[in-house]
Amino acid sequence: MKISVTKELCAEVKLPKMLKVRQLFDREKIETDKIPEAVFAQMSRPQLGDYIKPGSRIAITAGSRGVANIAVITKAIADFVKSKGAQPFVVAAMGSHGGATAEGQAAVLAGYGITEAAVGCPVLSSMETVVIGKNEEGREVRIDKNAAEAQGIIVAGRIKPHTDFHGTYQSGLMKMMAIGLAKREGAEVCHELGFGHMAHRVQIFGKAIVKQAPIILGLGILENAYDETRKFVALAPGEIESEEPKLLEEAWKHLPILYFKKADVLVVDRIGKDISGTGMDPNVTGTGHCTPFVTKSCIEVLRTVVLDLSDATHGNAFGIGAAHCTTKRLFDKIDFDACYVNAATSRGLDQVKIPCVLESDREAVQLALRTCLGIDSENPRIIRISDSLHTDTIWISQAMMKEAQEHGRLEVLGEPEDWPFDEKGNLW
């Protein structure tokens, strides 16, 4: 029987005891049952004017990100449109996601609860686009054909820092138009020069769509650090360009950051497209080395371990390239076609590189720790999180206990304990 030298090397690494810690973030939120009222209030602002005409067909965008309460929000928008005597419909606005197929994008929306029965209006998914004009650089501008044929488009989307580039506009309404509404062609043209040019492309294509498409409203969605709906802001078309950057700055203050400056090893239980565009948000995890265009994050990490994929990512392991070690369990779940379509469109091949694959969770953590340079190996700094969206409760190694006890926004919840590995070396 062949002896695994890797197993022996991993077995030599002793893992420290871990403590459960609560991170305290601002908890301002809109309760789910109050969301329709809040949406109606924003969309009814007198300053917006009479932008929905009775009898008109109004398109409502719905993207591929895991936005909190998105089905409830989308239904509220549709109900408001109907209250004005108009006819709403939802369009899949997610670039090349969902495998770059109409069926795949419809399935993504259905997975978020956005179906005709749930939101009370048709849900149209098509990859067909039409040219509506040109941008200031003379490039053709395309958007979804169904949306282009409507009498009005409501662009609804979450505003937050992007995972692959930073700029005046990141994830939000401009990007929803430039890439989401423009489908695979829009994603291709915005990505064709790489993430270094993404901020510029999103801005010039977004501006062109505001001017040349029947955009009648932007509804910005902001969340708190607990992945909960915090605020809605309705913007007239002419306000999107000037107001979205202000909302982005606000969103930076509500990321579920880690309240530590450095860690030797970060262990992430799961990644997925439902969690972040890059599987895990580098603005939170410090794993921005796959792209040099993420200019700031909260923490510096030497090694990153990713243990599994979320169910909702449907095998798309985009972002696994930011890890140094992973598990065979995760590897066996990968849908390489979904990964590579995403990578080809975004030019992000580094994001789908496969890290070291280990048989168990324990070995993945041990190999990562063994290969850290310049650390106190007797007192390693390890953080374990469930994913980059949910960091209110985390685990830290014993060496970080004093730092946590002295931090005003950290609460230690128990005594140090051993990792809860099962007989196969996996966490439960």
PDB file of N, CA, C and O in Angstrom, residues 302-328:
ATOM      1  N   LEU A 302      -1.940  35.324   4.989  1.00  0.00           N
ATOM      2  CA  LEU A 302      -0.861  34.609   4.316  1.00  0.00           C
ATOM      3  C   LEU A 302      -1.364  33.412   3.518  1.00  0.00           C
ATOM      4  O   LEU A 302      -0.919  33.159   2.403  1.00  0.00           O
ATOM      5  N   ARG A 303      -2.258  32.621   4.089  1.00  0.00           N
ATOM      6  CA  ARG A 303      -2.780  31.430   3.432  1.00  0.00           C
ATOM      7  C   ARG A 303      -4.297  31.372   3.604  1.00  0.00           C
ATOM      8  O   ARG A 303      -4.823  31.685   4.684  1.00  0.00           O
ATOM      9  N   THR A 304      -4.976  30.954   2.542  1.00  0.00           N
ATOM     10  CA  THR A 304      -6.431  30.835   2.575  1.00  0.00           C
ATOM     11  C   THR A 304      -6.830  29.402   2.254  1.00  0.00           C
ATOM     12  O   THR A 304      -6.313  28.811   1.293  1.00  0.00           O
ATOM     13  N   VAL A 305      -7.735  28.861   3.045  1.00  0.00           N
ATOM     14  CA  VAL A 305      -8.252  27.508   2.855  1.00  0.00           C
ATOM     15  C   VAL A 305      -9.749  27.608   2.571  1.00  0.00           C
ATOM     16  O   VAL A 305     -10.481  28.270   3.305  1.00  0.00           O
ATOM     17  N   VAL A 306     -10.207  26.963   1.509  1.00  0.00           N
ATOM     18  CA  VAL A 306     -11.636  26.908   1.197  1.00  0.00           C
ATOM     19  C   VAL A 306     -12.073  25.455   1.241  1.00  0.00           C
ATOM     20  O   VAL A 306     -11.492  24.603   0.562  1.00  0.00           O
ATOM     21  N   LEU A 307     -13.092  25.164   2.035  1.00  0.00           N
ATOM     22  CA  LEU A 307     -13.474  23.777   2.302  1.00  0.00           C
ATOM     23  C   LEU A 307     -14.582  23.231   1.404  1.00  0.00           C
ATOM     24  O   LEU A 307     -14.616  22.041   1.117  1.00  0.00           O
ATOM     25  N   ASP A 308     -15.506  24.091   0.941  1.00  0.00           N
ATOM     26  CA  ASP A 308     -16.661  23.552   0.222  1.00  0.00           C
ATOM     27  C   ASP A 308     -17.293  24.634  -0.643  1.00  0.00           C
ATOM     28  O   ASP A 308     -16.955  25.827  -0.534  1.00  0.00           O
ATOM     29  N   LEU A 309     -18.238  24.209  -1.494  1.00  0.00           N
ATOM     30  CA  LEU A 309     -19.052  25.105  -2.307  1.00  0.00           C
ATOM     31  C   LEU A 309     -20.448  25.196  -1.712  1.00  0.00           C
ATOM     32  O   LEU A 309     -20.964  24.227  -1.143  1.00  0.00           O
ATOM     33  N   SER A 310     -21.085  26.341  -1.875  1.00  0.00           N
ATOM     34  CA  SER A 310     -22.484  26.469  -1.468  1.00  0.00           C
ATOM     35  C   SER A 310     -23.359  25.676  -2.438  1.00  0.00           C
ATOM     36  O   SER A 310     -23.000  25.473  -3.599  1.00  0.00           O
ATOM     37  N   ASP A 311     -24.505  25.245  -1.978  1.00  0.00           N
ATOM     38  CA  ASP A 311     -25.424  24.522  -2.854  1.00  0.00           C
ATOM     39  C   ASP A 311     -25.923  25.419  -3.983  1.00  0.00           C
ATOM     40  O   ASP A 311     -26.062  24.976  -5.131  1.00  0.00           O
ATOM     41  N   ALA A 312     -26.166  26.691  -3.663  1.00  0.00           N
ATOM     42  CA  ALA A 312     -26.768  27.601  -4.639  1.00  0.00           C
ATOM     43  C   ALA A 312     -25.819  28.011  -5.755  1.00  0.00           C
ATOM     44  O   ALA A 312     -26.258  28.592  -6.752  1.00  0.00           O
ATOM     45  N   THR A 313     -24.539  27.718  -5.643  1.00  0.00           N
ATOM     46  CA  THR A 313     -23.608  28.076  -6.715  1.00  0.00           C
ATOM     47  C   THR A 313     -23.631  27.062  -7.844  1.00  0.00           C
ATOM     48  O   THR A 313     -23.056  27.281  -8.906  1.00  0.00           O
ATOM     49  N   HIS A 314     -24.292  25.926  -7.631  1.00  0.00           N
ATOM     50  CA  HIS A 314     -24.494  24.910  -8.670  1.00  0.00           C
ATOM     51  C   HIS A 314     -23.179  24.506  -9.342  1.00  0.00           C
ATOM     52  O   HIS A 314     -23.103  24.377 -10.559  1.00  0.00           O
ATOM     53  N   GLY A 315     -22.149  24.313  -8.525  1.00  0.00           N
ATOM     54  CA  GLY A 315     -20.878  23.822  -9.038  1.00  0.00           C
ATOM     55  C   GLY A 315     -19.942  24.885  -9.574  1.00  0.00           C
ATOM     56  O   GLY A 315     -18.799  24.582  -9.943  1.00  0.00           O
ATOM     57  N   ASN A 316     -20.384  26.120  -9.631  1.00  0.00           N
ATOM     58  CA  ASN A 316     -19.514  27.192 -10.124  1.00  0.00           C
ATOM     59  C   ASN A 316     -18.552  27.589  -9.005  1.00  0.00           C
ATOM     60  O   ASN A 316     -18.934  28.236  -8.044  1.00  0.00           O
ATOM     61  N   ALA A 317     -17.289  27.195  -9.165  1.00  0.00           N
ATOM     62  CA  ALA A 317     -16.274  27.461  -8.143  1.00  0.00           C
ATOM     63  C   ALA A 317     -15.417  28.658  -8.507  1.00  0.00           C
ATOM     64  O   ALA A 317     -14.260  28.753  -8.093  1.00  0.00           O
ATOM     65  N   PHE A 318     -15.970  29.596  -9.275  1.00  0.00           N
ATOM     66  CA  PHE A 318     -15.223  30.809  -9.609  1.00  0.00           C
ATOM     67  C   PHE A 318     -14.763  31.470  -8.311  1.00  0.00           C
ATOM     68  O   PHE A 318     -15.549  31.701  -7.405  1.00  0.00           O
ATOM     69  N   GLY A 319     -13.495  31.760  -8.215  1.00  0.00           N
ATOM     70  CA  GLY A 319     -12.921  32.324  -6.999  1.00  0.00           C
ATOM     71  C   GLY A 319     -12.062  31.339  -6.239  1.00  0.00           C
ATOM     72  O   GLY A 319     -11.318  31.743  -5.335  1.00  0.00           O
ATOM     73  N   ILE A 320     -12.105  30.061  -6.614  1.00  0.00           N
ATOM     74  CA  ILE A 320     -11.299  29.064  -5.912  1.00  0.00           C
ATOM     75  C   ILE A 320      -9.811  29.343  -6.105  1.00  0.00           C
ATOM     76  O   ILE A 320      -8.982  28.936  -5.286  1.00  0.00           O
ATOM     77  N   GLY A 321      -9.464  30.063  -7.157  1.00  0.00           N
ATOM     78  CA  GLY A 321      -8.067  30.398  -7.400  1.00  0.00           C
ATOM     79  C   GLY A 321      -7.460  31.292  -6.332  1.00  0.00           C
ATOM     80  O   GLY A 321      -6.233  31.417  -6.252  1.00  0.00           O
ATOM     81  N   ALA A 322      -8.295  31.914  -5.513  1.00  0.00           N
ATOM     82  CA  ALA A 322      -7.781  32.750  -4.423  1.00  0.00           C
ATOM     83  C   ALA A 322      -7.371  31.924  -3.209  1.00  0.00           C
ATOM     84  O   ALA A 322      -6.769  32.449  -2.274  1.00  0.00           O
ATOM     85  N   ALA A 323      -7.692  30.630  -3.226  1.00  0.00           N
ATOM     86  CA  ALA A 323      -7.327  29.748  -2.115  1.00  0.00           C
ATOM     87  C   ALA A 323      -5.967  29.112  -2.376  1.00  0.00           C
ATOM     88  O   ALA A 323      -5.531  28.977  -3.522  1.00  0.00           O
ATOM     89  N   HIS A 324      -5.308  28.700  -1.302  1.00  0.00           N
ATOM     90  CA  HIS A 324      -4.048  27.959  -1.405  1.00  0.00           C
ATOM     91  C   HIS A 324      -4.276  26.463  -1.219  1.00  0.00           C
ATOM     92  O   HIS A 324      -3.568  25.648  -1.794  1.00  0.00           O
ATOM     93  N   CYS A 325      -5.282  26.131  -0.417  1.00  0.00           N
ATOM     94  CA  CYS A 325      -5.612  24.725  -0.166  1.00  0.00           C
ATOM     95  C   CYS A 325      -7.127  24.547  -0.192  1.00  0.00           C
ATOM     96  O   CYS A 325      -7.870  25.437   0.231  1.00  0.00           O
ATOM     97  N   THR A 326      -7.561  23.380  -0.682  1.00  0.00           N
ATOM     98  CA  THR A 326      -8.979  23.058  -0.674  1.00  0.00           C
ATOM     99  C   THR A 326      -9.130  21.563  -0.445  1.00  0.00           C
ATOM    100  O   THR A 326      -8.156  20.863  -0.126  1.00  0.00           O
ATOM    101  N   THR A 327     -10.353  21.066  -0.594  1.00  0.00           N
ATOM    102  CA  THR A 327     -10.640  19.659  -0.306  1.00  0.00           C
ATOM    103  C   THR A 327     -11.090  18.915  -1.555  1.00  0.00           C
ATOM    104  O   THR A 327     -11.614  19.505  -2.505  1.00  0.00           O
ATOM    105  N   LYS A 328     -10.926  17.603  -1.522  1.00  0.00           N
ATOM    106  CA  LYS A 328     -11.410  16.785  -2.624  1.00  0.00           C
ATOM    107  C   LYS A 328     -12.937  16.861  -2.701  1.00  0.00           C
ATOM    108  O   LYS A 328     -13.522  16.751  -3.783  1.00  0.00           O
TER     109      LYS A 328
END
